[in-house]
């Protein structure tokens, strides 16, 4: 069984506070009675002299990843015998020509870590939507380190990154993914993209033909599939649109990945540790219906998912508003699995992260404390309510 579409959260977004905008002061915490910085950051001069490492010292099983598409799956998904199944499957799930039509056996196979893996990971068909211009695609292919955010449906304002050292400016791409609704909303407020496609430090990528009615699910594409969007990049940093990123990206890579010999860094959850408690909280906060959450958790129980507060030595729940990672086959495999779970079930990625963590047992994860996340960003809150899509071409073409 798969979840139906999520209902919208009731009520307007909370008012935005600009009190933290532009702040660079470090976040601190008490350790044995002594106040220490939450993020032990190198000095600007040390960051200027950083050299990208040759790679992690960990030996990962997954060495190569390939992605399913309607070209290599043509016989499976275009046979006459399968056409009725496809229509029924597309109507009852959120799978479409962007995602491909992952079956439960496909799902089970995708969680097997082999030297070479072949998985669904978005961008399944040329007719699947999420269209980006050739000029913008060329720009994204030039990126080696990408800091990205997105605002679809006219949602949040764009906050300029701060805190970077001079040497990082030429090494890092700052990319904001918008749709045409957001572009129109921002232009009406005087925030116009210049002739180079820029607003300040941000390169604005306007995406057309979004593949999902649920805007939260559209937002998972740049959040989780940076390896598909930046195919030549080595590292990516995802920043939620409610935040202003306020630290040097190369310094962040050093602090959260290189120093700890990690390939993936994400914040621990600040309130809960158990996946089943998180499910209850999601329902109580009207982030998903009880039926949707129950479908997901029933499948996880069936698969043997424990209710442990720690998995493989890590806190089970993560808060995914900031994600720092090396774009390596092993982390790409993890993110593909995570993306497929939020398509199959609820859009609440906090609910599916522990499951993917449990299934793949990926080494090299740095789950940092909440106060470290707070040091990376200034939190401004969500600006305005997102406008939902009523229909998308890719969904209509799938049905």
Short mmCIF file of C-alpha atoms in Angstrom, two decimals:
data_model
loop_
_atom_site.label_atom_id
_atom_site.label_comp_id
_atom_site.label_asym_id
_atom_site.label_seq_id
_atom_site.Cartn_x
_atom_site.Cartn_y
_atom_site.Cartn_z
CA UNK A 1 0.00 0.00 0.00
CA UNK A 2 1.11 3.56 -0.62
CA UNK A 3 0.02 6.84 0.93
CA UNK A 4 -2.37 9.20 -0.79
CA UNK A 5 -1.57 12.89 -1.24
CA UNK A 6 -0.98 14.91 1.89
CA UNK A 7 -3.47 17.48 3.01
CA UNK A 8 -2.25 21.04 3.40
CA UNK A 9 -1.31 22.24 6.86
CA UNK A 10 -4.01 24.55 8.22
CA UNK A 11 -3.52 28.20 9.00
CA UNK A 12 -1.13 30.88 7.73
CA UNK A 13 2.62 30.66 8.31
CA UNK A 14 4.01 32.32 11.44
CA UNK A 15 5.32 35.88 11.09
CA UNK A 16 8.91 36.24 9.98
CA UNK A 17 11.43 37.64 12.42
CA UNK A 18 14.32 39.55 10.88
CA UNK A 19 16.20 39.90 14.18
CA UNK A 20 18.73 37.21 13.24
CA UNK A 21 19.28 38.31 9.62
CA UNK A 22 22.96 39.03 8.99
CA UNK A 23 24.20 37.74 12.33
CA UNK A 24 27.66 36.14 12.37
CA UNK A 25 28.19 35.67 16.10
CA UNK A 26 28.98 32.04 17.01
CA UNK A 27 26.44 29.83 18.73
CA UNK A 28 27.78 28.48 22.03
CA UNK A 29 26.88 25.88 24.64
CA UNK A 30 27.96 24.98 28.16
CA UNK A 31 30.32 22.02 28.45
CA UNK A 32 31.27 21.11 32.04
CA UNK A 33 30.47 24.65 33.09
CA UNK A 34 32.57 26.24 30.33
CA UNK A 35 30.97 27.97 27.34
CA UNK A 36 32.30 26.61 24.05
CA UNK A 37 31.42 27.22 20.39
CA UNK A 38 28.98 24.70 18.95
CA UNK A 39 30.98 24.56 15.73
CA UNK A 40 34.75 24.60 16.00
CA UNK A 41 35.54 26.48 12.82
CA UNK A 42 38.92 27.18 11.30
CA UNK A 43 40.17 30.75 11.05
CA UNK A 44 39.63 32.57 7.74
CA UNK A 45 43.35 32.32 6.97
CA UNK A 46 43.33 28.55 7.56
CA UNK A 47 40.27 28.17 5.34
CA UNK A 48 42.03 30.15 2.59
CA UNK A 49 44.80 27.54 2.63
CA UNK A 50 42.57 24.45 2.57
CA UNK A 51 43.12 21.90 -0.18
CA UNK A 52 40.43 19.40 -1.12
CA UNK A 53 41.38 15.94 0.18
CA UNK A 54 41.93 13.02 -2.15
CA UNK A 55 38.89 11.25 -0.71
CA UNK A 56 37.62 9.49 2.38
CA UNK A 57 39.73 6.74 3.92
CA UNK A 58 36.68 4.53 4.35
CA UNK A 59 36.24 1.61 1.98
CA UNK A 60 32.65 1.66 0.77
CA UNK A 61 30.97 -1.34 -0.81
CA UNK A 62 29.05 0.74 -3.38
CA UNK A 63 31.54 1.83 -6.04
CA UNK A 64 29.22 2.64 -8.94
CA UNK A 65 25.60 3.71 -9.26
CA UNK A 66 23.39 3.83 -12.34
CA UNK A 67 19.85 5.09 -12.60
CA UNK A 68 16.74 3.52 -14.05
CA UNK A 69 15.14 5.35 -16.96
CA UNK A 70 12.40 4.69 -19.48
CA UNK A 71 15.13 3.85 -21.99
CA UNK A 72 16.56 0.88 -20.09
CA UNK A 73 13.17 -0.09 -18.61
CA UNK A 74 11.25 0.25 -21.87
CA UNK A 75 10.32 -3.43 -22.25
CA UNK A 76 9.15 -3.61 -18.64
CA UNK A 77 7.00 -0.49 -18.59
CA UNK A 78 5.72 -0.24 -22.15
CA UNK A 79 4.47 -3.76 -22.88
CA UNK A 80 0.79 -4.15 -23.77
CA UNK A 81 0.34 -6.62 -20.91
CA UNK A 82 1.64 -4.09 -18.43
CA UNK A 83 -0.30 -1.03 -19.62
CA UNK A 84 -3.36 -1.65 -17.41
CA UNK A 85 -1.14 -2.11 -14.36
CA UNK A 86 0.69 1.13 -15.12
CA UNK A 87 -2.55 3.12 -15.31
CA UNK A 88 -3.78 1.71 -12.00
CA UNK A 89 -0.39 2.23 -10.34
CA UNK A 90 -0.08 5.85 -11.48
CA UNK A 91 -3.59 6.68 -10.30
CA UNK A 92 -3.12 5.21 -6.81
CA UNK A 93 0.37 6.55 -6.00
CA UNK A 94 2.57 9.58 -6.51
CA UNK A 95 4.91 7.68 -8.81
CA UNK A 96 4.95 9.22 -12.27
CA UNK A 97 7.15 9.72 -15.29
CA UNK A 98 9.63 11.70 -13.21
CA UNK A 99 10.10 9.04 -10.55
CA UNK A 100 9.50 5.91 -12.57
CA UNK A 101 7.19 3.24 -11.21
CA UNK A 102 9.09 1.52 -8.41
CA UNK A 103 7.38 -1.71 -7.34
CA UNK A 104 7.78 -3.27 -3.89
CA UNK A 105 10.22 -5.86 -5.32
CA UNK A 106 12.15 -2.96 -6.93
CA UNK A 107 12.17 -1.23 -3.55
CA UNK A 108 13.54 -4.30 -1.80
CA UNK A 109 16.23 -4.73 -4.42
CA UNK A 110 17.23 -1.05 -4.14
CA UNK A 111 18.28 -1.51 -0.51
CA UNK A 112 20.89 -4.11 -1.39
CA UNK A 113 24.36 -2.57 -1.24
CA UNK A 114 26.49 -4.11 -3.98
CA UNK A 115 29.57 -2.85 -5.76
CA UNK A 116 27.29 -1.66 -8.59
CA UNK A 117 23.68 -0.64 -7.95
CA UNK A 118 20.93 0.31 -10.39
CA UNK A 119 18.06 2.23 -8.79
CA UNK A 120 15.16 4.60 -9.39
CA UNK A 121 16.35 8.11 -8.62
CA UNK A 122 14.11 10.63 -10.36
CA UNK A 123 14.59 11.97 -13.90
CA UNK A 124 13.18 8.69 -15.16
CA UNK A 125 11.73 10.04 -18.41
CA UNK A 126 12.36 13.05 -20.61
CA UNK A 127 8.60 13.60 -20.31
CA UNK A 128 8.71 13.54 -16.51
CA UNK A 129 8.95 17.27 -15.87
CA UNK A 130 11.37 19.37 -13.76
CA UNK A 131 12.61 21.12 -16.87
CA UNK A 132 15.71 23.32 -16.69
CA UNK A 133 17.11 25.42 -19.54
CA UNK A 134 20.23 24.31 -21.39
CA UNK A 135 22.07 27.43 -20.20
CA UNK A 136 21.28 26.66 -16.57
CA UNK A 137 22.19 22.99 -16.99
CA UNK A 138 25.56 24.03 -18.41
CA UNK A 139 26.10 26.26 -15.38
CA UNK A 140 25.23 23.44 -12.96
CA UNK A 141 27.64 21.08 -14.72
CA UNK A 142 30.42 23.58 -14.00
CA UNK A 143 29.90 23.42 -10.23
CA UNK A 144 32.35 21.52 -8.03
CA UNK A 145 30.83 22.61 -4.71
CA UNK A 146 27.13 23.51 -4.70
CA UNK A 147 25.19 25.28 -1.96
CA UNK A 148 21.52 25.04 -2.89
CA UNK A 149 18.07 25.98 -1.71
CA UNK A 150 14.63 26.14 -3.31
CA UNK A 151 11.32 27.97 -3.05
CA UNK A 152 8.42 26.69 -5.14
CA UNK A 153 4.90 28.07 -5.19
CA UNK A 154 5.93 31.60 -4.22
CA UNK A 155 7.07 30.49 -0.77
CA UNK A 156 10.05 31.96 1.02
CA UNK A 157 12.22 34.98 0.35
CA UNK A 158 15.83 34.56 -0.72
CA UNK A 159 18.45 35.33 1.91
CA UNK A 160 21.96 36.17 0.75
CA UNK A 161 24.71 33.91 2.13
CA UNK A 162 27.26 35.54 4.41
CA UNK A 163 30.46 34.58 6.22
CA UNK A 164 32.44 33.23 3.27
CA UNK A 165 36.14 33.94 2.80
CA UNK A 166 37.35 35.48 -0.45
CA UNK A 167 38.99 32.32 -1.78
CA UNK A 168 35.73 30.36 -1.55
CA UNK A 169 33.74 32.74 -3.74
CA UNK A 170 35.21 31.37 -6.96
CA UNK A 171 35.03 27.74 -5.83
CA UNK A 172 31.38 27.52 -4.76
CA UNK A 173 28.12 27.77 -6.70
CA UNK A 174 25.13 29.17 -4.80
CA UNK A 175 22.00 27.94 -6.58
CA UNK A 176 18.37 28.74 -5.76
CA UNK A 177 15.70 26.69 -7.53
CA UNK A 178 12.48 28.61 -8.20
CA UNK A 179 9.38 27.93 -10.22
CA UNK A 180 7.59 30.57 -12.27
CA UNK A 181 5.21 31.37 -9.40
CA UNK A 182 8.11 32.20 -7.09
CA UNK A 183 9.83 34.21 -9.80
CA UNK A 184 6.67 36.28 -10.34
CA UNK A 185 6.18 36.74 -6.59
CA UNK A 186 9.76 37.89 -6.05
CA UNK A 187 9.73 40.21 -9.07
CA UNK A 188 6.56 41.86 -7.77
CA UNK A 189 8.57 42.74 -4.66
CA UNK A 190 11.44 44.19 -6.69
CA UNK A 191 13.76 41.17 -6.57
CA UNK A 192 14.61 40.79 -10.24
CA UNK A 193 17.07 38.32 -11.74
CA UNK A 194 19.88 40.16 -13.57
CA UNK A 195 21.21 39.44 -17.05
CA UNK A 196 23.55 36.77 -15.72
CA UNK A 197 20.77 34.89 -13.98
CA UNK A 198 21.84 36.16 -10.57
CA UNK A 199 20.37 37.83 -7.51
CA UNK A 200 23.34 38.70 -5.36
CA UNK A 201 25.41 35.54 -4.82
CA UNK A 202 22.59 33.22 -5.88
CA UNK A 203 22.23 31.82 -9.38
CA UNK A 204 18.48 31.55 -9.94
CA UNK A 205 17.40 28.37 -11.72
CA UNK A 206 13.76 28.60 -12.84
CA UNK A 207 12.26 25.11 -13.08
CA UNK A 208 9.27 24.50 -15.33
CA UNK A 209 6.78 21.65 -15.39
CA UNK A 210 7.11 20.54 -11.78
CA UNK A 211 6.23 16.84 -11.54
CA UNK A 212 4.14 16.77 -8.33
CA UNK A 213 0.98 18.50 -7.11
CA UNK A 214 2.46 18.46 -3.59
CA UNK A 215 4.95 21.34 -3.52
CA UNK A 216 6.76 19.79 -0.57
CA UNK A 217 7.51 16.80 -2.76
CA UNK A 218 8.78 19.04 -5.57
CA UNK A 219 11.14 20.54 -3.02
CA UNK A 220 12.62 17.11 -2.26
CA UNK A 221 14.14 17.00 -5.74
CA UNK A 222 16.83 19.68 -5.22
CA UNK A 223 17.07 18.69 -1.56
CA UNK A 224 17.79 15.00 -2.10
CA UNK A 225 18.94 14.68 -5.69
CA UNK A 226 21.80 17.18 -5.86
CA UNK A 227 23.94 14.45 -7.47
CA UNK A 228 21.51 14.35 -10.40
CA UNK A 229 21.38 18.15 -10.72
CA UNK A 230 25.12 18.80 -10.28
CA UNK A 231 26.66 15.78 -12.04
CA UNK A 232 30.23 17.10 -11.95
CA UNK A 233 30.13 18.40 -8.38
CA UNK A 234 32.09 16.75 -5.60
CA UNK A 235 30.23 18.24 -2.64
CA UNK A 236 26.82 19.72 -1.94
CA UNK A 237 25.29 21.65 0.94
CA UNK A 238 21.52 21.86 1.16
CA UNK A 239 20.01 24.79 3.09
CA UNK A 240 16.28 25.11 3.75
CA UNK A 241 14.72 28.29 2.34
CA UNK A 242 13.78 29.55 5.81
CA UNK A 243 17.48 29.94 6.62
CA UNK A 244 20.28 32.36 5.82
CA UNK A 245 23.49 30.37 5.36
CA UNK A 246 26.17 32.15 7.38
CA UNK A 247 29.38 30.12 7.28
CA UNK A 248 32.07 29.57 4.68
CA UNK A 249 31.13 26.45 2.65
CA UNK A 250 34.70 25.14 2.39
CA UNK A 251 35.11 25.63 6.13
CA UNK A 252 31.87 23.70 6.68
CA UNK A 253 33.15 20.82 4.55
CA UNK A 254 36.35 20.74 6.61
CA UNK A 255 34.55 20.87 9.96
CA UNK A 256 31.76 18.38 9.24
CA UNK A 257 33.23 16.01 6.64
CA UNK A 258 37.00 16.12 6.28
CA UNK A 259 37.90 16.51 9.95
CA UNK A 260 35.64 13.60 10.93
CA UNK A 261 36.44 11.45 7.86
CA UNK A 262 32.75 11.51 6.91
CA UNK A 263 30.89 11.66 3.62
CA UNK A 264 27.48 12.72 4.96
CA UNK A 265 26.57 15.18 7.72
CA UNK A 266 23.11 15.96 9.07
CA UNK A 267 21.68 17.37 12.29
CA UNK A 268 20.25 15.23 15.05
CA UNK A 269 16.57 15.78 15.79
CA UNK A 270 16.12 18.13 18.71
CA UNK A 271 12.85 16.82 20.14
CA UNK A 272 12.43 13.09 19.52
CA UNK A 273 14.53 9.98 18.94
CA UNK A 274 12.05 7.26 17.99
CA UNK A 275 10.50 6.82 14.54
CA UNK A 276 7.15 5.74 15.95
CA UNK A 277 7.02 8.73 18.33
CA UNK A 278 7.80 10.94 15.34
CA UNK A 279 4.85 9.42 13.50
CA UNK A 280 2.54 10.40 16.37
CA UNK A 281 3.95 13.94 16.41
CA UNK A 282 3.44 14.34 12.66
CA UNK A 283 -0.23 13.43 13.04
CA UNK A 284 -0.71 15.70 16.07
CA UNK A 285 0.78 18.64 14.15
CA UNK A 286 -1.40 17.91 11.09
CA UNK A 287 1.64 17.37 8.89
CA UNK A 288 0.04 14.19 7.50
CA UNK A 289 -3.16 12.24 8.05
CA UNK A 290 -3.27 9.35 10.54
CA UNK A 291 -4.02 6.99 7.66
CA UNK A 292 -0.97 8.08 5.67
CA UNK A 293 1.38 7.71 8.61
CA UNK A 294 -0.10 4.34 9.54
CA UNK A 295 0.45 3.02 6.00
CA UNK A 296 4.12 3.98 6.22
CA UNK A 297 4.74 2.68 9.73
CA UNK A 298 2.85 -0.54 9.03
CA UNK A 299 5.20 -1.23 6.13
CA UNK A 300 8.21 -0.41 8.30
CA UNK A 301 7.02 -2.77 11.05
CA UNK A 302 6.46 -5.46 8.44
CA UNK A 303 10.03 -4.94 7.23
CA UNK A 304 11.30 -5.40 10.79
CA UNK A 305 12.15 -1.78 11.56
CA UNK A 306 12.94 -1.55 15.31
CA UNK A 307 11.75 1.25 17.59
CA UNK A 308 15.28 1.90 18.84
CA UNK A 309 16.37 5.43 19.69
CA UNK A 310 19.79 4.72 18.17
CA UNK A 311 20.60 2.89 14.95
CA UNK A 312 24.12 1.70 14.11
CA UNK A 313 25.44 3.91 16.91
CA UNK A 314 23.68 7.05 15.65
CA UNK A 315 20.59 8.86 16.87
CA UNK A 316 17.70 7.42 14.89
CA UNK A 317 15.97 10.71 14.01
CA UNK A 318 17.52 13.51 11.98
CA UNK A 319 16.48 17.10 11.23
CA UNK A 320 17.13 17.55 7.53
CA UNK A 321 17.03 21.32 6.97
CA UNK A 322 20.81 21.33 6.41
CA UNK A 323 22.52 18.43 4.63
CA UNK A 324 26.25 18.39 3.89
CA UNK A 325 27.62 15.57 1.77
CA UNK A 326 30.19 14.30 -0.63
CA UNK A 327 28.57 13.29 -3.91
CA UNK A 328 29.95 9.76 -3.88
CA UNK A 329 28.20 6.57 -5.07
CA UNK A 330 27.47 5.46 -1.51
CA UNK A 331 25.78 8.72 -0.47
CA UNK A 332 24.00 8.99 -3.82
CA UNK A 333 22.59 5.50 -3.24
CA UNK A 334 21.38 6.59 0.21
CA UNK A 335 19.69 9.72 -1.14
CA UNK A 336 17.99 7.83 -3.97
CA UNK A 337 16.52 5.40 -1.44
CA UNK A 338 15.40 8.26 0.78
CA UNK A 339 13.79 10.11 -2.12
CA UNK A 340 11.87 7.03 -3.21
CA UNK A 341 10.51 6.60 0.32
CA UNK A 342 9.11 10.15 0.47
CA UNK A 343 7.45 9.57 -2.90
CA UNK A 344 5.96 6.23 -1.86
CA UNK A 345 4.78 7.36 1.57
CA UNK A 346 4.43 10.76 3.28
CA UNK A 347 6.50 13.79 2.30
CA UNK A 348 7.85 14.02 5.86
CA UNK A 349 11.46 13.03 5.25
CA UNK A 350 12.17 12.84 8.98
CA UNK A 351 9.95 9.76 9.09
CA UNK A 352 11.74 7.88 6.33
CA UNK A 353 15.35 8.82 7.19
CA UNK A 354 15.66 6.28 10.07
CA UNK A 355 14.32 3.52 7.85
CA UNK A 356 16.87 4.18 5.08
CA UNK A 357 19.61 4.52 7.71
CA UNK A 358 18.60 1.16 9.17
CA UNK A 359 18.36 -0.61 5.80
CA UNK A 360 21.60 0.64 4.26
CA UNK A 361 23.80 1.04 7.37
CA UNK A 362 25.91 3.55 5.45
CA UNK A 363 29.24 4.28 7.15
CA UNK A 364 30.73 7.76 7.30
CA UNK A 365 27.67 9.59 8.69
CA UNK A 366 28.29 12.55 10.98
CA UNK A 367 25.13 13.39 12.93
CA UNK A 368 25.97 16.68 14.56
CA UNK A 369 24.21 18.32 17.53
CA UNK A 370 21.32 20.74 17.08
CA UNK A 371 23.41 23.66 18.27
CA UNK A 372 25.89 23.02 15.44
CA UNK A 373 23.07 23.38 12.93
CA UNK A 374 22.05 26.63 14.60
CA UNK A 375 25.59 27.92 14.14
CA UNK A 376 25.48 27.24 10.41
CA UNK A 377 22.39 29.34 9.69
CA UNK A 378 20.26 32.26 10.76
CA UNK A 379 16.66 31.11 11.07
CA UNK A 380 14.11 33.52 9.57
CA UNK A 381 11.05 31.28 9.45
CA UNK A 382 8.78 30.67 6.47
CA UNK A 383 7.65 33.87 4.76
CA UNK A 384 4.34 33.03 3.10
CA UNK A 385 2.09 30.09 2.39
CA UNK A 386 3.04 28.04 -0.65
CA UNK A 387 0.60 27.99 -3.57
CA UNK A 388 -0.22 24.38 -4.51
CA UNK A 389 -0.22 23.11 -8.05
CA UNK A 390 -3.56 21.98 -9.43
CA UNK A 391 -2.20 19.76 -12.19
CA UNK A 392 1.15 18.97 -13.74
CA UNK A 393 1.92 17.70 -17.19
CA UNK A 394 4.02 14.78 -15.98
CA UNK A 395 1.28 13.45 -13.71
CA UNK A 396 -1.35 13.78 -16.40
CA UNK A 397 0.91 12.02 -18.88
CA UNK A 398 1.39 9.16 -16.43
CA UNK A 399 -2.33 8.60 -16.17
#
